[in-house]
Amino acid sequence: MAARVCLVHYHEVGLKGKNRAHFEHILMDNIKAALAAFSVNAVSRISGYILVTFNEHQADEAARVIRTVPGVARVSLAYHTNRDPQEYCAAAVKALREFGSFDSFKVHAKRSNTDYELTSIDINRQVGEVLCEAFPDKKVQMHDPDAMVHVLVVQGSVYVYARSERGVGGLPVGSAGKVVTLLSSGIDSPVATWMLARRGAVCVPVHFSGRPQTPDTSEYLVQDIIRALEPGVQIGRLYVVPFGDCQREISVTCPSNLRVIMYRRIMYSVAERIAHIEGAKAIVTGESLGQVASQTLENIMAVNEAVKIPVFRPLIGSDKQEIIARAEEIGTFDISTEAAPDCCTLFMPRRPETHAKLDAVHEAWELFDHEEMIERLLKQTEYIDFESNTYKAPKTLKRKHSELAPREIYQDHE
């Protein structure tokens, strides 16, 4: 009897040459972590694919989860049979029947070794004849068929599939180092975080809360966003910075039109310090050029100047509709549209500067003790941990979030 399995295809990982095995192992570990809720029997490499086998009939549901794992190009629901023509031909009929609507088809057979007496052409002809009998109203078409039945002969087994669904692609999380992301409860920054994870980065989000000047609602929404990205993208730690009082200090000290730039320079500086603690190599934001007043070229330059590490803006050339579409795709949009006061709406000026001059920015920067403020915010920073197989905590730790973290794991690490 044919067993259901998942065959995972990858594209970019397969181009890594001598480093390919390293990337494959990371991807396999991430798939195992994403499938923690399933009865997985084994995750292994076979002839350019990753094979996932199950103890129970869970392949269909598991395939939907595997598709969300960065590094996965496609997932094929396959039948695993012995090298018995009767078995794999029957599996081919099942595979084509579950494909859906089609008018034309072809068979594509492939052998990874030559110890099987039938050649690929022989298998094509053999399976094709059976399918023609089973589907007499469908035609065989060699070029651009509606459906393609794949028959893979690998060692002592045969894998047959016709249904194949696209994954998110990219590189496996954990293959490109750490980054710190500025994560709000809005629409843009969750998408930017996901996009860096899709390029293999381990994302460590930092959320600037308006607390104590605003309720902590946004902190709970950010947790919901992190859970919405699971299990495909797993965030290991969220840092929470209560920023409200510092924003109030800046609002009464600095020119109103430069408040937002001062807020962001402080936020970037705190994020840079956390990046040093975490061993992260860059800061990631959800900015899109010209979307709001703080995201003009002059203002972006004025904020960048406050830090020395690179700042990545994966959404810089995207419009709002493109960002919303991606947020809906990754499952964060509905959460991000819930109303929640946070630091982004706190003490905002009526007429923010859109083309800041660096001399004016430097003068405003010296009107308050920014170094003391940065140090104070770092001492007040809390963190919340989540399950993740890719995140490695630093040795230097700050305080766990005593209200949001589970009580049984609360421990002060000063």
Short mmCIF file of C-alpha atoms in Angstrom, two decimals:
data_model
loop_
_atom_site.label_atom_id
_atom_site.label_comp_id
_atom_site.label_asym_id
_atom_site.label_seq_id
_atom_site.Cartn_x
_atom_site.Cartn_y
_atom_site.Cartn_z
CA MET A 1 0.00 0.00 0.00
CA ALA A 2 1.32 3.45 -0.95
CA ALA A 3 2.15 5.78 1.93
CA ARG A 4 1.66 9.56 1.75
CA VAL A 5 4.82 11.64 2.11
CA CYS A 6 5.93 15.20 1.41
CA LEU A 7 8.72 15.94 -1.04
CA VAL A 8 10.26 19.37 -0.40
CA HIS A 9 11.89 21.16 -3.33
CA TYR A 10 14.40 23.97 -2.90
CA HIS A 11 15.98 26.31 -5.45
CA GLU A 12 18.45 28.75 -3.90
CA VAL A 13 19.77 26.19 -1.44
CA GLY A 14 20.61 23.93 -4.36
CA LEU A 15 22.91 26.61 -5.81
CA LYS A 16 25.20 26.81 -2.78
CA GLY A 17 27.88 24.49 -4.16
CA LYS A 18 30.17 23.11 -1.44
CA ASN A 19 28.03 24.78 1.24
CA ARG A 20 24.86 23.12 0.02
CA ALA A 21 24.83 20.40 2.70
CA HIS A 22 25.09 23.05 5.44
CA PHE A 23 22.05 24.91 4.09
CA GLU A 24 20.14 21.66 3.63
CA HIS A 25 20.71 20.66 7.26
CA ILE A 26 19.48 24.07 8.48
CA LEU A 27 16.37 23.75 6.31
CA MET A 28 15.74 20.22 7.58
CA ASP A 29 16.00 21.41 11.21
CA ASN A 30 13.58 24.26 10.49
CA ILE A 31 11.08 21.90 8.87
CA LYS A 32 11.27 19.61 11.91
CA ALA A 33 10.65 22.58 14.22
CA ALA A 34 7.70 23.80 12.12
CA LEU A 35 6.16 20.30 12.24
CA ALA A 36 6.49 19.90 16.01
CA ALA A 37 2.72 19.41 16.31
CA PHE A 38 2.73 16.53 13.78
CA SER A 39 3.70 12.89 14.10
CA VAL A 40 6.78 13.11 11.92
CA ASN A 41 8.65 9.88 11.36
CA ALA A 42 11.73 11.27 9.60
CA VAL A 43 13.08 14.28 7.70
CA SER A 44 15.85 13.21 5.34
CA ARG A 45 17.65 14.10 2.10
CA ILE A 46 17.06 12.05 -1.04
CA SER A 47 18.39 12.86 -4.49
CA GLY A 48 17.96 16.66 -4.45
CA TYR A 49 14.83 16.68 -2.29
CA ILE A 50 13.98 16.68 1.39
CA LEU A 51 11.67 13.79 2.25
CA VAL A 52 9.22 14.11 5.15
CA THR A 53 7.51 10.91 6.28
CA PHE A 54 4.76 10.58 8.88
CA ASN A 55 3.55 8.05 11.41
CA GLU A 56 -0.07 9.00 10.68
CA HIS A 57 -2.10 10.34 7.76
CA GLN A 58 -1.05 13.97 8.18
CA ALA A 59 0.74 14.73 4.91
CA ASP A 60 -1.99 17.00 3.50
CA GLU A 61 -2.15 19.24 6.55
CA ALA A 62 1.62 19.19 7.04
CA ALA A 63 2.23 20.28 3.45
CA ARG A 64 0.44 23.58 4.16
CA VAL A 65 2.78 24.22 7.09
CA ILE A 66 5.94 23.27 5.22
CA ARG A 67 5.10 25.77 2.46
CA THR A 68 5.47 28.63 5.01
CA VAL A 69 9.06 27.69 5.93
CA PRO A 70 11.65 30.00 4.31
CA GLY A 71 13.90 28.07 1.94
CA VAL A 72 11.07 25.86 0.65
CA ALA A 73 10.40 26.47 -3.05
CA ARG A 74 7.64 23.86 -3.51
CA VAL A 75 6.00 21.02 -1.62
CA SER A 76 4.71 17.94 -3.43
CA LEU A 77 2.27 15.49 -1.89
CA ALA A 78 3.63 12.16 -3.07
CA TYR A 79 2.92 8.45 -2.83
CA HIS A 80 5.77 6.26 -1.61
CA THR A 81 5.74 2.76 -3.14
CA ASN A 82 8.07 -0.16 -3.73
CA ARG A 83 9.72 -0.66 -7.13
CA ASP A 84 6.74 -2.68 -8.23
CA PRO A 85 5.10 -1.48 -11.49
CA GLN A 86 1.66 -2.43 -10.26
CA GLU A 87 2.13 -0.32 -7.11
CA TYR A 88 3.55 2.83 -8.68
CA CYS A 89 1.16 2.72 -11.63
CA ALA A 90 -1.78 2.55 -9.21
CA ALA A 91 -0.22 5.46 -7.29
CA ALA A 92 0.05 7.45 -10.53
CA VAL A 93 -3.68 7.05 -11.12
CA LYS A 94 -4.40 8.30 -7.59
CA ALA A 95 -2.00 11.20 -7.98
CA LEU A 96 -3.53 12.38 -11.23
CA ARG A 97 -7.05 11.94 -9.90
CA GLU A 98 -6.35 14.27 -6.97
CA PHE A 99 -4.65 16.87 -9.17
CA GLY A 100 -7.91 18.63 -9.97
CA SER A 101 -9.28 19.78 -13.30
CA PHE A 102 -7.12 19.04 -16.38
CA ASP A 103 -7.49 18.21 -20.07
CA SER A 104 -3.95 17.10 -20.90
CA PHE A 105 -1.14 15.35 -19.06
CA LYS A 106 2.28 13.78 -19.41
CA VAL A 107 4.49 11.45 -17.38
CA HIS A 108 7.98 12.49 -16.31
CA ALA A 109 10.06 9.62 -14.89
CA LYS A 110 13.52 9.96 -13.39
CA ARG A 111 15.96 7.42 -11.95
CA SER A 112 18.61 8.48 -9.45
CA ASN A 113 20.51 5.20 -9.94
CA THR A 114 20.71 2.60 -12.69
CA ASP A 115 20.21 -0.65 -10.76
CA TYR A 116 16.56 -0.77 -11.80
CA GLU A 117 16.05 -2.65 -15.05
CA LEU A 118 13.55 -0.18 -16.53
CA THR A 119 14.83 3.06 -18.04
CA SER A 120 13.10 6.42 -17.60
CA ILE A 121 11.61 6.04 -21.10
CA ASP A 122 10.30 2.57 -20.22
CA ILE A 123 8.66 3.92 -17.04
CA ASN A 124 7.14 6.85 -18.95
CA ARG A 125 5.58 4.45 -21.45
CA GLN A 126 4.47 1.99 -18.78
CA VAL A 127 2.78 4.57 -16.51
CA GLY A 128 1.41 6.51 -19.49
CA GLU A 129 -0.43 3.47 -20.80
CA VAL A 130 -2.10 2.90 -17.43
CA LEU A 131 -3.11 6.56 -17.20
CA CYS A 132 -4.56 6.55 -20.70
CA GLU A 133 -6.76 3.62 -19.73
CA ALA A 134 -7.81 5.28 -16.47
CA PHE A 135 -8.51 8.67 -18.13
CA PRO A 136 -9.70 7.89 -21.68
CA ASP A 137 -11.16 11.38 -22.20
CA LYS A 138 -7.82 13.10 -21.47
CA LYS A 139 -5.02 13.54 -23.97
CA VAL A 140 -1.27 13.07 -23.67
CA GLN A 141 0.58 16.29 -24.43
CA MET A 142 4.37 16.51 -24.37
CA HIS A 143 4.66 20.31 -24.27
CA ASP A 144 2.90 22.47 -21.66
CA PRO A 145 0.45 19.86 -20.36
CA ASP A 146 -2.12 20.83 -17.74
CA ALA A 147 -0.87 18.12 -15.38
CA MET A 148 2.42 16.32 -15.02
CA VAL A 149 2.83 13.03 -13.17
CA HIS A 150 6.31 12.66 -11.73
CA VAL A 151 7.73 9.20 -11.05
CA LEU A 152 11.02 9.26 -9.11
CA VAL A 153 12.96 6.03 -8.67
CA VAL A 154 15.30 6.56 -5.74
CA GLN A 155 17.30 3.62 -4.37
CA GLY A 156 14.75 0.92 -3.46
CA SER A 157 11.69 3.18 -3.57
CA VAL A 158 9.46 5.05 -6.00
CA TYR A 159 7.83 8.41 -5.31
CA VAL A 160 4.86 9.48 -7.42
CA TYR A 161 3.17 12.88 -7.40
CA ALA A 162 1.19 15.28 -9.58
CA ARG A 163 0.14 17.90 -7.05
CA SER A 164 2.81 20.46 -6.20
CA GLU A 165 2.27 23.74 -4.38
CA ARG A 166 4.53 26.76 -4.23
CA GLY A 167 6.40 27.60 -1.01
CA VAL A 168 7.71 30.98 0.15
CA GLY A 169 11.18 30.36 -1.32
CA GLY A 170 14.25 32.21 -0.10
CA LEU A 171 16.83 30.79 2.30
CA PRO A 172 16.39 28.89 5.57
CA VAL A 173 16.24 30.99 8.72
CA GLY A 174 19.57 30.78 10.52
CA SER A 175 21.73 30.73 7.41
CA ALA A 176 22.42 34.50 7.23
CA GLY A 177 23.15 35.68 10.79
CA LYS A 178 21.14 37.87 13.17
CA VAL A 179 19.38 41.18 12.65
CA VAL A 180 17.44 43.43 15.04
CA THR A 181 14.08 44.54 13.65
CA LEU A 182 12.02 47.52 14.81
CA LEU A 183 8.64 45.81 15.21
CA SER A 184 5.49 47.84 15.84
CA SER A 185 1.92 46.58 15.85
CA GLY A 186 1.34 48.26 12.47
CA ILE A 187 1.20 46.78 8.99
CA ASP A 188 4.67 47.49 7.61
CA SER A 189 7.25 46.29 10.15
CA PRO A 190 5.89 42.70 10.46
CA VAL A 191 6.22 42.38 6.67
CA ALA A 192 9.79 43.75 6.79
CA THR A 193 10.63 41.26 9.57
CA TRP A 194 9.20 38.36 7.55
CA MET A 195 11.13 39.43 4.45
CA LEU A 196 14.46 39.35 6.29
CA ALA A 197 13.59 35.97 7.80
CA ARG A 198 12.86 34.76 4.26
CA ARG A 199 16.43 35.74 3.33
CA GLY A 200 17.79 33.50 6.09
CA ALA A 201 18.23 36.04 8.91
CA VAL A 202 17.39 35.28 12.53
CA CYS A 203 15.17 38.24 13.44
CA VAL A 204 15.26 39.70 16.96
CA PRO A 205 12.42 42.24 17.18
CA VAL A 206 12.49 45.32 19.41
CA HIS A 207 9.14 46.94 20.20
CA PHE A 208 9.02 50.53 21.46
CA SER A 209 5.93 50.79 23.62
CA GLY A 210 4.24 54.09 24.56
CA ARG A 211 4.03 52.81 28.12
CA PRO A 212 3.56 54.39 30.66
CA GLN A 213 2.02 57.25 28.65
CA THR A 214 -0.22 54.76 26.79
CA PRO A 215 -1.67 51.33 27.69
CA ASP A 216 0.38 48.24 26.85
CA THR A 217 -2.10 47.03 24.19
CA SER A 218 0.47 47.22 21.39
CA GLU A 219 2.77 44.85 23.28
CA TYR A 220 0.12 42.14 23.23
CA LEU A 221 -0.59 42.75 19.54
CA VAL A 222 3.10 42.39 18.72
CA GLN A 223 3.08 39.03 20.52
CA ASP A 224 0.08 38.02 18.40
CA ILE A 225 2.00 39.04 15.26
CA ILE A 226 4.95 36.87 16.28
CA ARG A 227 2.63 33.91 16.83
CA ALA A 228 0.94 34.57 13.46
CA LEU A 229 4.31 34.12 11.75
CA GLU A 230 4.69 30.70 13.37
CA PRO A 231 5.45 27.94 12.70
CA GLY A 232 7.14 28.83 9.41
CA VAL A 233 9.07 31.75 10.93
CA GLN A 234 9.87 31.36 14.61
CA ILE A 235 10.96 34.39 16.64
CA GLY A 236 12.99 33.47 19.72
CA ARG A 237 12.94 36.73 21.65
CA LEU A 238 11.04 40.02 21.67
CA TYR A 239 12.54 43.05 23.41
CA VAL A 240 10.09 45.63 24.80
CA VAL A 241 11.27 49.20 25.48
CA PRO A 242 8.90 51.46 27.49
CA PHE A 243 9.48 54.67 25.54
CA GLY A 244 6.57 56.94 26.54
CA ASP A 245 8.28 59.02 29.24
CA CYS A 246 11.32 59.66 27.06
CA GLN A 247 9.08 60.81 24.22
CA ARG A 248 7.43 63.24 26.59
CA GLU A 249 10.84 64.62 27.63
CA ILE A 250 11.85 65.10 24.00
CA SER A 251 8.52 66.77 23.17
CA VAL A 252 9.04 69.51 25.77
CA THR A 253 12.75 70.00 25.01
CA CYS A 254 13.15 69.91 21.22
CA PRO A 255 11.55 71.89 18.39
CA SER A 256 8.19 70.30 17.59
CA ASN A 257 8.96 69.80 13.90
CA LEU A 258 12.03 67.68 14.77
CA ARG A 259 10.45 65.51 17.47
CA VAL A 260 9.91 62.50 15.22
CA ILE A 261 13.52 62.55 14.05
CA MET A 262 14.71 62.72 17.67
CA TYR A 263 12.41 59.82 18.61
CA ARG A 264 13.78 57.71 15.78
CA ARG A 265 17.42 58.56 16.49
CA ILE A 266 16.91 57.36 20.08
CA MET A 267 15.10 54.22 18.88
CA TYR A 268 17.86 53.38 16.42
CA SER A 269 20.52 53.97 19.07
CA VAL A 270 18.80 51.64 21.55
CA ALA A 271 18.33 49.04 18.80
CA GLU A 272 22.02 49.30 17.96
CA ARG A 273 22.97 48.62 21.60
CA ILE A 274 20.66 45.60 21.65
CA ALA A 275 22.21 44.46 18.38
CA HIS A 276 25.65 44.56 20.03
CA ILE A 277 24.32 42.47 22.94
CA GLU A 278 22.74 39.97 20.53
CA GLY A 279 25.63 39.82 18.07
CA ALA A 280 23.31 41.13 15.33
CA LYS A 281 24.86 42.81 12.29
CA ALA A 282 22.09 45.17 11.12
CA ILE A 283 18.87 46.98 12.02
CA VAL A 284 15.70 46.37 9.97
CA THR A 285 12.79 48.81 9.64
CA GLY A 286 9.49 48.82 7.77
CA GLU A 287 10.02 52.21 6.13
CA SER A 288 8.82 52.94 2.60
CA LEU A 289 10.21 55.98 0.81
CA GLY A 290 7.91 58.98 1.10
CA GLN A 291 5.11 57.08 2.84
CA VAL A 292 5.11 59.41 5.88
CA ALA A 293 6.98 62.56 6.86
CA SER A 294 9.82 60.73 8.61
CA GLN A 295 10.54 58.61 5.53
CA THR A 296 11.86 61.24 3.12
CA LEU A 297 15.44 60.90 1.94
CA GLU A 298 16.65 63.82 4.08
CA ASN A 299 14.98 62.48 7.22
CA ILE A 300 16.16 58.94 6.62
CA MET A 301 19.73 60.27 6.33
CA ALA A 302 19.32 62.31 9.54
CA VAL A 303 18.21 59.21 11.45
CA ASN A 304 20.79 56.85 9.90
CA GLU A 305 23.55 59.14 11.12
CA ALA A 306 22.82 58.16 14.75
CA VAL A 307 24.07 54.57 14.28
CA LYS A 308 27.10 52.89 12.78
CA ILE A 309 25.69 49.49 11.80
CA PRO A 310 23.74 49.00 8.52
CA VAL A 311 20.02 49.76 8.41
CA PHE A 312 18.01 47.56 6.04
CA ARG A 313 14.68 48.76 4.62
CA PRO A 314 13.25 45.87 2.57
CA LEU A 315 10.03 47.81 1.84
CA ILE A 316 11.70 51.02 0.70
CA GLY A 317 10.38 50.78 -2.88
CA SER A 318 6.99 49.21 -2.10
CA ASP A 319 3.66 51.01 -2.10
CA LYS A 320 1.03 50.52 0.60
CA GLN A 321 -1.13 48.15 -1.42
CA GLU A 322 1.81 45.84 -2.07
CA ILE A 323 2.66 45.83 1.63
CA ILE A 324 -0.95 45.13 2.61
CA ALA A 325 -1.13 42.24 0.14
CA ARG A 326 1.98 40.68 1.67
CA ALA A 327 0.65 41.24 5.21
CA GLU A 328 -2.55 39.39 4.26
CA GLU A 329 -0.50 36.57 2.76
CA ILE A 330 1.62 36.03 5.89
CA GLY A 331 -1.35 36.37 8.25
CA THR A 332 -0.48 39.58 10.12
CA PHE A 333 -2.81 42.11 8.46
CA ASP A 334 -5.90 41.60 10.64
CA ILE A 335 -3.82 41.90 13.82
CA SER A 336 -2.06 45.02 12.56
CA THR A 337 -5.37 46.79 11.83
CA GLU A 338 -6.56 46.49 15.43
CA ALA A 339 -6.54 49.85 17.20
CA ALA A 340 -3.73 50.20 19.71
CA PRO A 341 -2.02 53.39 20.93
CA ASP A 342 1.75 53.07 20.80
CA CYS A 343 4.85 55.23 20.57
CA CYS A 344 4.22 55.94 16.88
CA THR A 345 1.14 58.05 17.71
CA LEU A 346 2.43 59.62 20.93
CA PHE A 347 3.31 63.35 21.11
CA MET A 348 3.23 63.76 17.36
CA PRO A 349 3.74 67.31 16.01
CA ARG A 350 1.17 69.02 13.81
CA ARG A 351 3.74 69.88 11.16
CA PRO A 352 6.67 67.45 11.20
CA GLU A 353 9.78 68.36 9.25
CA THR A 354 9.95 66.60 5.90
CA HIS A 355 13.35 67.84 4.71
CA ALA A 356 15.51 68.05 7.82
CA LYS A 357 18.77 69.98 7.74
CA LEU A 358 21.59 68.20 9.54
CA ASP A 359 22.73 71.36 11.37
CA ALA A 360 19.25 71.79 12.87
CA VAL A 361 19.09 68.07 13.74
CA HIS A 362 22.47 68.27 15.52
CA GLU A 363 21.36 71.32 17.51
CA ALA A 364 18.16 69.58 18.62
CA TRP A 365 20.12 66.42 19.47
CA GLU A 366 22.27 68.39 21.93
CA LEU A 367 19.27 69.94 23.70
CA PHE A 368 18.82 66.84 25.85
CA ASP A 369 21.14 64.23 27.35
CA HIS A 370 20.63 61.56 24.69
CA GLU A 371 23.36 59.26 26.03
CA GLU A 372 21.77 59.19 29.47
CA MET A 373 18.37 58.55 27.87
CA ILE A 374 19.72 55.64 25.82
CA GLU A 375 21.32 54.08 28.92
CA ARG A 376 18.11 54.57 30.91
CA LEU A 377 16.02 52.88 28.22
CA LEU A 378 18.43 49.95 28.07
CA LYS A 379 18.08 49.45 31.83
CA GLN A 380 14.29 49.49 31.48
CA THR A 381 14.25 47.11 28.52
CA GLU A 382 12.45 43.81 29.08
CA TYR A 383 12.21 40.69 26.98
CA ILE A 384 9.76 37.89 26.21
CA ASP A 385 10.97 34.49 24.98
CA PHE A 386 9.26 32.21 22.48
CA GLU A 387 9.99 28.70 21.21
CA SER A 388 12.54 28.78 18.39
CA ASN A 389 15.15 26.35 17.11
CA THR A 390 17.25 29.04 15.38
CA TYR A 391 17.56 31.74 18.06
CA LYS A 392 20.53 31.59 20.44
CA ALA A 393 20.25 33.87 23.48
CA PRO A 394 23.22 36.09 24.35
CA LYS A 395 25.12 35.66 27.60
CA THR A 396 24.34 39.25 28.59
CA LEU A 397 20.63 39.34 29.34
CA LYS A 398 18.15 41.99 30.37
CA ARG A 399 15.00 41.59 32.44
CA LYS A 400 12.24 39.27 31.39
CA HIS A 401 8.90 41.00 30.99
CA SER A 402 7.39 40.21 34.39
CA GLU A 403 3.80 40.85 33.27
CA LEU A 404 3.80 39.21 29.85
CA ALA A 405 6.25 36.34 30.40
CA PRO A 406 4.89 33.13 31.96
CA ARG A 407 5.26 33.42 35.72
CA GLU A 408 6.93 30.03 36.11
CA ILE A 409 9.87 31.05 33.90
CA TYR A 410 10.31 34.59 35.24
CA GLN A 411 13.84 35.10 36.44
CA ASP A 412 15.95 38.23 36.78
CA HIS A 413 19.22 38.04 34.83
CA GLU A 414 20.96 41.22 35.80
#
